[in-house]
Tab-separated table of C-alpha atoms in Angstrom:
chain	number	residue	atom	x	y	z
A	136	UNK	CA	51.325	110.013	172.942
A	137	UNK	CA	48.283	108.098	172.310
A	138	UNK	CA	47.067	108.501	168.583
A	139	UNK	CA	43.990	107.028	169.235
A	140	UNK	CA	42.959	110.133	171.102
A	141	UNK	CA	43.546	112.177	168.215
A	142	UNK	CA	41.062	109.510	166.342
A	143	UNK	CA	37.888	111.521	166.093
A	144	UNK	CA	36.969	109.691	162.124
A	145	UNK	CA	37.726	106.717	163.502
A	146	UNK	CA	39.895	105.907	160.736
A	147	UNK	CA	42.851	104.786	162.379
A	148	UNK	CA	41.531	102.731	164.712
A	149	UNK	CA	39.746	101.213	161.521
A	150	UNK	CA	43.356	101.114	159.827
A	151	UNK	CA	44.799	98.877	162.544
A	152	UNK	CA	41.295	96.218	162.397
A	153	UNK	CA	42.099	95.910	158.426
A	154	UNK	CA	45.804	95.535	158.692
A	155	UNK	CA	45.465	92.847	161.763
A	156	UNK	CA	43.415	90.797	158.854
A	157	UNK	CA	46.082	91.175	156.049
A	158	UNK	CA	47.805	87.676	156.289
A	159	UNK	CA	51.635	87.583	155.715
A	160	UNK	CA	52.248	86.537	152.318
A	161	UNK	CA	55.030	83.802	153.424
A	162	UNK	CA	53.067	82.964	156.304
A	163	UNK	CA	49.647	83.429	155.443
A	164	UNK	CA	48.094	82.112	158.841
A	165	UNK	CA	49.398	85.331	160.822
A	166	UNK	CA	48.920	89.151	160.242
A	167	UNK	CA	50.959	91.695	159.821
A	168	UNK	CA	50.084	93.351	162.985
A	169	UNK	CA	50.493	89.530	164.483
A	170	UNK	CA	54.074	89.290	162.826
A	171	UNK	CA	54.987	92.727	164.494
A	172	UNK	CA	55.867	94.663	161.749
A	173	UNK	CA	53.464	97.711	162.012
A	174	UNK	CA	55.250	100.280	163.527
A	175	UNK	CA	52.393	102.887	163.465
A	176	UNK	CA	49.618	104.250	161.731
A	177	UNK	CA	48.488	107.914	161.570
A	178	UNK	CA	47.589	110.511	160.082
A	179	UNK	CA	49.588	112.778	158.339
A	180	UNK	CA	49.948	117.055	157.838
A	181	UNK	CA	48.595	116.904	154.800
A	182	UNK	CA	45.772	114.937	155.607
A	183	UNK	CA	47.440	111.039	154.411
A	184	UNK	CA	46.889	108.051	156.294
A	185	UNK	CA	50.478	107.151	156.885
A	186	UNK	CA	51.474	103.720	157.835
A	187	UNK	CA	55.054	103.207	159.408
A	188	UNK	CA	56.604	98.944	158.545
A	189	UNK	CA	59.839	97.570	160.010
A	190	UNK	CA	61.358	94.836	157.211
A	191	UNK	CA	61.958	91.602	158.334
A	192	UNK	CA	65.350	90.779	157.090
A	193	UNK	CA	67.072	93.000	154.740
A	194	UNK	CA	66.706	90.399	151.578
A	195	UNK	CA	63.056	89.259	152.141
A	196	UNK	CA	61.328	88.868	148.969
A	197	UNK	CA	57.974	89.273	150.285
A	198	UNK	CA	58.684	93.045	151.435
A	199	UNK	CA	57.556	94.421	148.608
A	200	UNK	CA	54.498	92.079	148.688
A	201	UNK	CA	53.723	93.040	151.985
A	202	UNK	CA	53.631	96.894	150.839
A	203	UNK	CA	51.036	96.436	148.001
A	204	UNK	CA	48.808	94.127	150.357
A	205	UNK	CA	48.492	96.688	152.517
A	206	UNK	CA	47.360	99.387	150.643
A	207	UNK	CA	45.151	97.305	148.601
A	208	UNK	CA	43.513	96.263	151.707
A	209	UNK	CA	43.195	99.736	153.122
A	210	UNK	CA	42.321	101.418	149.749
A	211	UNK	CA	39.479	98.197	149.375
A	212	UNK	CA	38.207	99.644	153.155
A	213	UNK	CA	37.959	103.276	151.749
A	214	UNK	CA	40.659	104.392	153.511
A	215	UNK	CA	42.819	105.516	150.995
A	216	UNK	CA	45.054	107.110	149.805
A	217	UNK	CA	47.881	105.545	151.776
A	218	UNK	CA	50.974	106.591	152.438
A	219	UNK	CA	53.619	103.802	153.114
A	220	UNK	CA	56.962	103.862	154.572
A	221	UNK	CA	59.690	101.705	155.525
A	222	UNK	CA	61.472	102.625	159.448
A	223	UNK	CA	64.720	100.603	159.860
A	224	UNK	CA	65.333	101.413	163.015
A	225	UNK	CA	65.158	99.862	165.547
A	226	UNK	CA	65.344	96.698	163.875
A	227	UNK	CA	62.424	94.283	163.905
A	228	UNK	CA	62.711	91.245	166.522
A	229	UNK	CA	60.619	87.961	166.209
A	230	UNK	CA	60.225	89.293	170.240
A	231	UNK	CA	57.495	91.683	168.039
A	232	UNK	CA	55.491	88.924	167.274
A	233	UNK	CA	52.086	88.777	169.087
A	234	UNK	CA	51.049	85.798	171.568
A	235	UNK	CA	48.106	85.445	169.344
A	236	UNK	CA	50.527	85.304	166.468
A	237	UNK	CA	52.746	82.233	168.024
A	238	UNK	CA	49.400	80.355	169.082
A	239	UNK	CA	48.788	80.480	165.537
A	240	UNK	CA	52.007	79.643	164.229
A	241	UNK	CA	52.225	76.535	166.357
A	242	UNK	CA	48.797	75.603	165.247
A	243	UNK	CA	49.617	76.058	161.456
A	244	UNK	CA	53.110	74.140	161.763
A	245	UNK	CA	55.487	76.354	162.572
A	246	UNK	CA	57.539	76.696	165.661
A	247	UNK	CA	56.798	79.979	167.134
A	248	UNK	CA	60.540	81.911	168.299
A	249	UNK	CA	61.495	81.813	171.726
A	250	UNK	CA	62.539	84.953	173.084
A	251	UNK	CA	66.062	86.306	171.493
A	252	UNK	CA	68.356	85.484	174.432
A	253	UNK	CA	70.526	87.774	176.079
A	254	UNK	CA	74.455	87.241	174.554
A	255	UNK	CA	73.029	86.467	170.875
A	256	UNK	CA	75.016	88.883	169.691
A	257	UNK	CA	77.896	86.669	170.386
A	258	UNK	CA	78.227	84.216	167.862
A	259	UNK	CA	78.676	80.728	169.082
A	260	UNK	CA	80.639	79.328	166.492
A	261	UNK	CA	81.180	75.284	167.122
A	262	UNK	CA	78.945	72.768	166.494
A	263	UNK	CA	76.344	73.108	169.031
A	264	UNK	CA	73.029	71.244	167.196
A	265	UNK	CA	71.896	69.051	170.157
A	266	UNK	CA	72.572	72.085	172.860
A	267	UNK	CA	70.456	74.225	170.415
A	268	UNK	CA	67.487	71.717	169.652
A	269	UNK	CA	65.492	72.150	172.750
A	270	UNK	CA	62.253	73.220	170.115
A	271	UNK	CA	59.443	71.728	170.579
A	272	UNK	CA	57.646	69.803	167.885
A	273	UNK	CA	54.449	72.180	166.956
A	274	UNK	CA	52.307	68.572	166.452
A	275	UNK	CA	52.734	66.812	169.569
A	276	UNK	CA	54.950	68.754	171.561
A	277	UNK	CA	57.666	66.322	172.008
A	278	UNK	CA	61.169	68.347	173.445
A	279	UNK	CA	62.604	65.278	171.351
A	280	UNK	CA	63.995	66.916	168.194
A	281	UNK	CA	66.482	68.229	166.288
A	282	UNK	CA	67.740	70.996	163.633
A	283	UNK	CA	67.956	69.429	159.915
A	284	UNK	CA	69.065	72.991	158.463
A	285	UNK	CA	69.992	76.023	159.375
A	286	UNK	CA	68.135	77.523	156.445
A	287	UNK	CA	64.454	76.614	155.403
A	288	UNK	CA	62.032	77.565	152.811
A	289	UNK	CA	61.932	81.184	153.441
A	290	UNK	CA	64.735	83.962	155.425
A	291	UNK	CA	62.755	83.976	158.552
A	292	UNK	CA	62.603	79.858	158.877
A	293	UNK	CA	64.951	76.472	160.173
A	294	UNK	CA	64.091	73.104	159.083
A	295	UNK	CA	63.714	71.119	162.406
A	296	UNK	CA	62.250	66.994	163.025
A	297	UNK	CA	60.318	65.223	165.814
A	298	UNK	CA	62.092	61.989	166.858
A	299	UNK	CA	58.634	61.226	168.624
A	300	UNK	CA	56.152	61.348	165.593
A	301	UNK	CA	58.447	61.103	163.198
A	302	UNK	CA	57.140	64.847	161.597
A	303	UNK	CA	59.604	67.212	159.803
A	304	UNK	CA	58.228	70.698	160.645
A	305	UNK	CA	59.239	74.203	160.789
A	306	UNK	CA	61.156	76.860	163.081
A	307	UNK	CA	60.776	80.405	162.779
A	308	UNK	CA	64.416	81.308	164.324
A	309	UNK	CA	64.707	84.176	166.738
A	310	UNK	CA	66.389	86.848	165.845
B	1086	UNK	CA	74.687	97.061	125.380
B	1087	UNK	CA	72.820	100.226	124.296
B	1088	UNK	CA	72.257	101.964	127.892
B	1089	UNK	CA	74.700	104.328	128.755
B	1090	UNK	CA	77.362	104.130	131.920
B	1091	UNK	CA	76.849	106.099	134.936
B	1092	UNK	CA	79.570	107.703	136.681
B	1093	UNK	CA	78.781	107.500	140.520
B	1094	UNK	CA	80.135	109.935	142.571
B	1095	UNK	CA	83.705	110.357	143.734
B	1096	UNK	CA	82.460	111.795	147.162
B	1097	UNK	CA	84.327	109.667	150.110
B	1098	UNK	CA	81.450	109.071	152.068
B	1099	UNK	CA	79.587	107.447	148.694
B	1100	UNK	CA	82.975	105.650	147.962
B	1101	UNK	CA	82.467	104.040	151.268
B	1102	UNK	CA	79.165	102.829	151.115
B	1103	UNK	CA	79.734	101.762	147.597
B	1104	UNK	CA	82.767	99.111	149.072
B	1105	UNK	CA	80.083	98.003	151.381
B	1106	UNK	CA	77.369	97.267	149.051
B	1107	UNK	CA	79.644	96.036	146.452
B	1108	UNK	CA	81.157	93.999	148.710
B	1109	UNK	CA	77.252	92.452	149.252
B	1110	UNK	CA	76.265	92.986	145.946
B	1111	UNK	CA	79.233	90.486	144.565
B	1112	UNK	CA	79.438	87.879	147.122
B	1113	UNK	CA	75.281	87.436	146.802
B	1114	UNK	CA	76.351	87.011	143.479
B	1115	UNK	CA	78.429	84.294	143.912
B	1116	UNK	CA	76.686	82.400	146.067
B	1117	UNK	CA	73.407	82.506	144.198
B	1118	UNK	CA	75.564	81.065	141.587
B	1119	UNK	CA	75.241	77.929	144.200
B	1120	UNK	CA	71.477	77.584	142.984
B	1121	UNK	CA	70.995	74.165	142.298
B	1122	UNK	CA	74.431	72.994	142.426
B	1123	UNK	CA	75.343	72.830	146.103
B	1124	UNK	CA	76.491	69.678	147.497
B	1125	UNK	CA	73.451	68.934	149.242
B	1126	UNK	CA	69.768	70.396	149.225
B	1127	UNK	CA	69.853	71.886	152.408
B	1128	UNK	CA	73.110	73.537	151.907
B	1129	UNK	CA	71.445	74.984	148.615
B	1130	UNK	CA	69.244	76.549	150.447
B	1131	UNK	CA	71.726	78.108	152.957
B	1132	UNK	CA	73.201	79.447	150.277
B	1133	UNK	CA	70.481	81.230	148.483
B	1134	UNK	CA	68.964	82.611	151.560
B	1135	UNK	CA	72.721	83.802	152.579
B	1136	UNK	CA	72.997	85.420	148.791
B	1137	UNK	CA	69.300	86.897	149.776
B	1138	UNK	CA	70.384	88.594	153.077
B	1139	UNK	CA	73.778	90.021	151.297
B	1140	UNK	CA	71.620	91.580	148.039
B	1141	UNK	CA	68.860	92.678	150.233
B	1142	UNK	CA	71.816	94.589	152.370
B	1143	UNK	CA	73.667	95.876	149.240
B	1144	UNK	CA	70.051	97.049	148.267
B	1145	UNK	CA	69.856	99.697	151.268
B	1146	UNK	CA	73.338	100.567	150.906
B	1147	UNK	CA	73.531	100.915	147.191
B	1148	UNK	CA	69.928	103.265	147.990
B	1149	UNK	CA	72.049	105.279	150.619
B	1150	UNK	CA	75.059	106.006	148.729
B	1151	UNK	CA	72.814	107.350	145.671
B	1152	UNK	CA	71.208	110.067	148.271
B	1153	UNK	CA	74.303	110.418	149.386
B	1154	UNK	CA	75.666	111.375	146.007
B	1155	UNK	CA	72.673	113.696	145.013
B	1156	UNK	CA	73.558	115.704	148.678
B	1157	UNK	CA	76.749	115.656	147.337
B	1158	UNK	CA	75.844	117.176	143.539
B	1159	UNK	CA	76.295	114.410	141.283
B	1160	UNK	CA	72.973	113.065	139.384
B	1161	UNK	CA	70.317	110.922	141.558
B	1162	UNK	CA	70.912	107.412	140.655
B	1163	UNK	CA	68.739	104.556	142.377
B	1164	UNK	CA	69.813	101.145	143.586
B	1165	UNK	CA	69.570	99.166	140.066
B	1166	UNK	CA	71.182	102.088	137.998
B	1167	UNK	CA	74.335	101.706	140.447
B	1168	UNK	CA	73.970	97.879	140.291
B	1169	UNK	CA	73.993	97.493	136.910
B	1170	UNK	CA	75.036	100.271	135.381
B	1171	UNK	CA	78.455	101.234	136.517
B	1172	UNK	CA	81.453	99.854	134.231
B	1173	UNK	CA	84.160	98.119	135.815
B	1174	UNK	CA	86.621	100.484	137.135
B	1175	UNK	CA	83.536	102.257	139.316
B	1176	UNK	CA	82.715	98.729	141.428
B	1177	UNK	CA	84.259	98.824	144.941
B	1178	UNK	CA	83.963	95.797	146.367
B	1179	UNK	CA	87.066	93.549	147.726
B	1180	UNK	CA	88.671	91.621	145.069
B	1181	UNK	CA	87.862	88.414	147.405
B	1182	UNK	CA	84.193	88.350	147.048
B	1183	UNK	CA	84.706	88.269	142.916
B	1184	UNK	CA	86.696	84.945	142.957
B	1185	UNK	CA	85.239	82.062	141.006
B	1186	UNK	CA	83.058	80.284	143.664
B	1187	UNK	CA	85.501	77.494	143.867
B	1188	UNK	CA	84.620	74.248	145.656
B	1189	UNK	CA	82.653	74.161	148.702
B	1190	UNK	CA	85.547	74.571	151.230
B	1191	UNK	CA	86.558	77.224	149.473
B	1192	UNK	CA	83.321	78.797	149.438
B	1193	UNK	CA	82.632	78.375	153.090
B	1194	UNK	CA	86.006	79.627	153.960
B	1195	UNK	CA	85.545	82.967	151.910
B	1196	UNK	CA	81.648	83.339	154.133
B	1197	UNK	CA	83.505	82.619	157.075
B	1198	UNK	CA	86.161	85.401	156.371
B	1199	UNK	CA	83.134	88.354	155.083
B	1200	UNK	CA	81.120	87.452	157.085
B	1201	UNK	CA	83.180	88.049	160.334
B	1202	UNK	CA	84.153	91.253	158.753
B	1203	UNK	CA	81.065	92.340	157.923
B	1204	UNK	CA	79.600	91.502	161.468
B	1205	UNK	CA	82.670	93.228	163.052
B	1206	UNK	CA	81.597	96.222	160.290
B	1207	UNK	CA	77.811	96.097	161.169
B	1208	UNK	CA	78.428	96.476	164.882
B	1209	UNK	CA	80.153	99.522	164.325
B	1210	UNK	CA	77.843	101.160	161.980
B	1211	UNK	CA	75.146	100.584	164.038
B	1212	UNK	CA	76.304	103.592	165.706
B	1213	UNK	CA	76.794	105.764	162.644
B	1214	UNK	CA	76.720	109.528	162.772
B	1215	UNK	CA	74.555	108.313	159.484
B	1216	UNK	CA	71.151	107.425	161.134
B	1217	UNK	CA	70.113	105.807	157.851
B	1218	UNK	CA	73.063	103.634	158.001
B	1219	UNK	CA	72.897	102.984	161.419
B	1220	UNK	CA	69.839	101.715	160.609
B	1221	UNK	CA	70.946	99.351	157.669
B	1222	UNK	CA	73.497	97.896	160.176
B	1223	UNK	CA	71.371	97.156	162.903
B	1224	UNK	CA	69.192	94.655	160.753
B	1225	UNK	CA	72.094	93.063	159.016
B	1226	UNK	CA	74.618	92.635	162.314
B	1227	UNK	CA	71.532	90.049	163.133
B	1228	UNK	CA	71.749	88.041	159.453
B	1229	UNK	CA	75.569	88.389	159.391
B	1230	UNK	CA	75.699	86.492	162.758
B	1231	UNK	CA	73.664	83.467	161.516
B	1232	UNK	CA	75.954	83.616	158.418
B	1233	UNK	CA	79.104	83.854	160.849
B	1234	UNK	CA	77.910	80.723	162.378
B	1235	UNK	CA	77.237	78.697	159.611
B	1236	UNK	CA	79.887	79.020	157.826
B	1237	UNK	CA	82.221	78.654	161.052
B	1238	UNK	CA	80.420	75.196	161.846
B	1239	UNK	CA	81.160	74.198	158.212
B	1240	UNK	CA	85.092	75.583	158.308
B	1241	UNK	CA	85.539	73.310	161.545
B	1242	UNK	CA	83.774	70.086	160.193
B	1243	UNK	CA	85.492	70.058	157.144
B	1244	UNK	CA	88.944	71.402	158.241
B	1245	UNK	CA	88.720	68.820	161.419
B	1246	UNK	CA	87.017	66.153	159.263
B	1247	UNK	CA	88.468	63.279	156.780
B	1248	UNK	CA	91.500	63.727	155.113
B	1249	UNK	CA	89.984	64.941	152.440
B	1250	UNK	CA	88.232	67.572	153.971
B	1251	UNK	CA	91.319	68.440	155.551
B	1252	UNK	CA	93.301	69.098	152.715
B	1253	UNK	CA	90.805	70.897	150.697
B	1254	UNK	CA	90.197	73.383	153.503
B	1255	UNK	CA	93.747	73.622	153.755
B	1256	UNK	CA	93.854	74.557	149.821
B	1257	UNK	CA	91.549	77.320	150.225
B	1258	UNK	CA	93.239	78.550	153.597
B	1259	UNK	CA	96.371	78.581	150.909
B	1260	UNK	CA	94.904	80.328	148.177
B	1261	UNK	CA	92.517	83.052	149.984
B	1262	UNK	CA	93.994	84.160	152.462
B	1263	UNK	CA	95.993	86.582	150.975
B	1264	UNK	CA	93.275	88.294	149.703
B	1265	UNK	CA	92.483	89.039	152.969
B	1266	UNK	CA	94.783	92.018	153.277
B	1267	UNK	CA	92.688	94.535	151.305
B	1268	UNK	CA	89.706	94.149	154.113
B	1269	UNK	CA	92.060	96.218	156.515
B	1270	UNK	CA	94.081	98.549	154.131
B	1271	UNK	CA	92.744	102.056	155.096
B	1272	UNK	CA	92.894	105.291	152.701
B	1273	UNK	CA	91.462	108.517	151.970
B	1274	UNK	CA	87.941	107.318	151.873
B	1275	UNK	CA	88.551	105.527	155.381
B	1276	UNK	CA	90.015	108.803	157.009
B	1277	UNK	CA	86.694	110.656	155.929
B	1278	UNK	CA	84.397	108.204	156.721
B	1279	UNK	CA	86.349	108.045	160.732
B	1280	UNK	CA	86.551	112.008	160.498
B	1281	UNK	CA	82.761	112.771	160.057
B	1282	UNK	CA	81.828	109.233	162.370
B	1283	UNK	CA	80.189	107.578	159.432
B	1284	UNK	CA	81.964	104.099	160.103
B	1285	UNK	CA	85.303	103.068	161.462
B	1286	UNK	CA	88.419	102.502	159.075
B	1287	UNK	CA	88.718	99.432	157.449
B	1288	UNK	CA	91.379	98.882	158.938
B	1289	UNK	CA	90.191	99.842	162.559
B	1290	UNK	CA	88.333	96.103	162.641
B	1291	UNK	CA	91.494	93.961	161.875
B	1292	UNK	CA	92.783	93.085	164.935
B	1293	UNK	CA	89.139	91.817	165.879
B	1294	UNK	CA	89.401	89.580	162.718
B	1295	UNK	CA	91.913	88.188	163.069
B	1296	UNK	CA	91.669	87.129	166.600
B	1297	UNK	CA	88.229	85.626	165.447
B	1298	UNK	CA	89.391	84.185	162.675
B	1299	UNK	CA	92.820	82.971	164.385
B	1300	UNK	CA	90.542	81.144	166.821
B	1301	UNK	CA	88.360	79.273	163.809
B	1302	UNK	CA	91.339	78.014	161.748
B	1303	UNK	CA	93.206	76.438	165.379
B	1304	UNK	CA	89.616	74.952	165.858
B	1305	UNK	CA	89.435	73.451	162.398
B	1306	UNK	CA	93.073	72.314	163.059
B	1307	UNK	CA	94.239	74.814	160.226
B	1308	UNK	CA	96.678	77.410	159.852
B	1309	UNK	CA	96.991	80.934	158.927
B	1310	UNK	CA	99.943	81.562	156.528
B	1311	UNK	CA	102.310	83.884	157.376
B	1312	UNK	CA	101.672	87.627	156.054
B	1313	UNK	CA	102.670	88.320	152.387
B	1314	UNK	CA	103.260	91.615	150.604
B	1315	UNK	CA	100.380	90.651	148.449
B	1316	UNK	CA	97.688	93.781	148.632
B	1317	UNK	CA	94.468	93.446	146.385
B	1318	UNK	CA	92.554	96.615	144.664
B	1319	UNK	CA	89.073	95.830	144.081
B	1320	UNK	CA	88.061	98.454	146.587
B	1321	UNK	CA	89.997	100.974	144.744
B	1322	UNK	CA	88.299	100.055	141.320
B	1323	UNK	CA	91.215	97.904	139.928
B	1324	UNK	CA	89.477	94.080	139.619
B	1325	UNK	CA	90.963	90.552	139.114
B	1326	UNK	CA	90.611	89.138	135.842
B	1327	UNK	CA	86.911	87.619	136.746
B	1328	UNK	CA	85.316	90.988	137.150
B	1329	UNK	CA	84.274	91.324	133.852
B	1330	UNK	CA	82.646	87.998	133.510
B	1331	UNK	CA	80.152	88.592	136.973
B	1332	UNK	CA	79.385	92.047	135.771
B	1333	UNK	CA	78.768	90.676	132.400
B	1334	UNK	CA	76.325	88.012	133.586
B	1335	UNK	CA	74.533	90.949	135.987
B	1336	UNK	CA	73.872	93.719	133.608
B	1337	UNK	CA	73.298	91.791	130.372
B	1338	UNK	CA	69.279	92.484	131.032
B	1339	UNK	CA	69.219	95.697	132.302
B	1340	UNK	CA	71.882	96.871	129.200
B	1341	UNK	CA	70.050	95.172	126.296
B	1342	UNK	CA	66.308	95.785	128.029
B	1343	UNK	CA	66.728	99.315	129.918
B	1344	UNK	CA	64.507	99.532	132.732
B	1345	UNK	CA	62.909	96.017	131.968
B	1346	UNK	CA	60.563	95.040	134.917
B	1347	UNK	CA	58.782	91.859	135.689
């Protein structure tokens, strides 16, 4: 069903143009809508503009964050009050995130996810950090690098470096 | 201490959840105790973000069992008021997760052990009779994969590394793996849980576990010890000795500040 149809204020359509300028708080040079994590936006029985986010990953700090950004930034666009809610399932992918939203993680830094392959649900549990490093470096694009840590500065993130230019940068890991 | 216990309730399908999320809640605890003390920085942050995942996870289940309990009659309580305001005897979780962290091998081993478990767990609540739950599980069968990994990758470097390494993996092979046992010993709360398709017996996921797990340790070039009699009760409410002092360090705010924010 198309809720645009059902648009006639315009105010959902509206909705979606403020949240695709809300940057992510841990990522501030993508959206939310570019992250993937805006699962719908209409408007309610009673009248509500309801908007519908997936979490990232179940400890993320920033989901509250992300909540209160929001609403500010609808509220600020007269388009409040907002209803917000939190849908589980099904659970959010980094396949979600936008082409526009990997051109501008590569150009901030970050190495955008490939796509989750098929048969990552089996964990493959020897030391496979060379097989695994095919990433390219986000500066120059050198296929000549390798994982530092599984773990980086935020959930969502691996440390990775070029052995071309030398650059430490960072991963976001599919999931 | 001036804010009053809360008695969650004895309902078997909250008494499930609750050995879930208590099961998170503890082990997050233990490994944020890692914060600026892990062996190396990168490992520090492994840590952390692991503790994040397994908080953020006993977050939604400590959430769930609360509604749970209100369907069920008892008061509504929220995620902090179960967190940190439950005495002793009402925690659930495994009396493995409330060890003293113990050196790195040992910490890695426990990760490797929970986390298989709870990725063997997740998988099957993903198709809870629960939606809510099925929900939680689908998220987390993703983070407790990553966790699976690393702390597999660690167990064989260190178990097939110096002889150092060797022998302290070997150490914490000795002492936890008894502990193990309580992760499949299946009761009341399991048959209810299986009966209304809420989530598989405990039990149910041992032979997956230890297959797994059987497969790390010949990897690592370590050995399982033979079964012992040896049967833990965390899950049942009765706690080792270090109970008191996590649950101590975790509700000292929320007891002396009720409801303190910031």
């Amino acid at each position: 069903m198309s809720t645009l149809a059902l648009d006639a204020s315009g105010d959902i359509a509206r909705a979606w143009a403020v949240l695709h300028e809300v940057p992510d708080p841990e990522v501030p040079a993508i959206s939310l809508c570019d992250l993937g994590i805006v699962r719908d936006v209409r408007r309610g029985e009673d009248g509500v503009l309801e908007i519908v986010l997936t979490p990232t990953y179940s400890g993320c700090p920033a989901t509250e964050q992300i909540e209160q950004d929001a609403r500010a930034a609808l509220v600020a666009a007269g388009l409040g009050p907002v209803r917000l809610s939190l849908q589980r399932a099904p659970a959010w992918t980094t396949d979600w995130i936008s082409e526009d939203g990997r051109r501008k993680l590569r150009e901030y830094g970050i190495a955008p996810p490939g796509p989750v392959a098929p048969g990552a649900d089996v964990p493959i549990r020897l030391v496979r950090r060379t097989a695994a490093a095919a990433i390219a470096c986000p500066r120059c694009g050198s296929a000549q690098t390798e994982r530092l840590s599984a773990f980086g500065s935020t959930a969502c993130k691996a440390l990775y470096r070029c052995l071309s230019c030398r650059e430490p940068f960072e991963h976001f890991k599919p999931i | 201490m001036s804010t009053p216990s809360i008695q969650p309730s004895r309902d078997p399908s909250v008494q499930y959840l609750l050995r879930l999320g208590d099961t998170c809640l503890i082990l997050g605890q233990r490994l944020g105790e890692w914060c600026g003390h892990a062996p190396i920085l990168e490992e520090d942050i492994a840590l952390t973000n692991m503790a994040l995942d397994l908080i953020g996870q006993s977050r939604a289940l400590l959430t769930r069992a609360g509604q749970l309990g209100a369907a069920a009659g008892a008061p509504l309580h929220d995620e902090d008021q179960l967190a940190f305001l439950r005495d002793e005897r009402d925690y659930l979780n495994a009396t493995l997760v409330e060890l003293p962290r113990g050196d790195f091998a040992f910490t890695v081993l426990r990760n490797a052990m929970v986390a298989t478990f709870l990725r063997l767990m997740w998988t099957r609540l993903a198709t809870s009779s629960d939606s809510e739950l099925a929900g939680i599980a689908g998220k987390a069968v993703k983070e407790a994969r990553y966790h699976e990994q690393h702390a597999a990758d660690w167990v064989v470097r260190l178990g097939d590394g110096t002889d150092e390494s060797h022998r302290r993996m070997a150490a914490a092979v000795d002492t936890l793996w008894r502990y193990s046992s309580e992760l499949f010993d299946a009761d009341a709360v399991d048959e209810a849980a299986a009966a209304c398709g809420l989530g598989p017996r405990w039990s149910d996921l041992r032979g997956d576990w230890e297959a797994a797990m059987g497969e790390l340790l010949a990897d690592a070039g370590l050995q399982a010890p033979k079964a012992s009699t040896f049967l833990t009760t965390g899950k049942r409410g009765v706690h080792s000795e270090h109970m008191g002092y996590i649950l101590a360090d975790m509700q000292y705010l929320q007891r002396a500040y009720p409801g303190g924010a910031w």
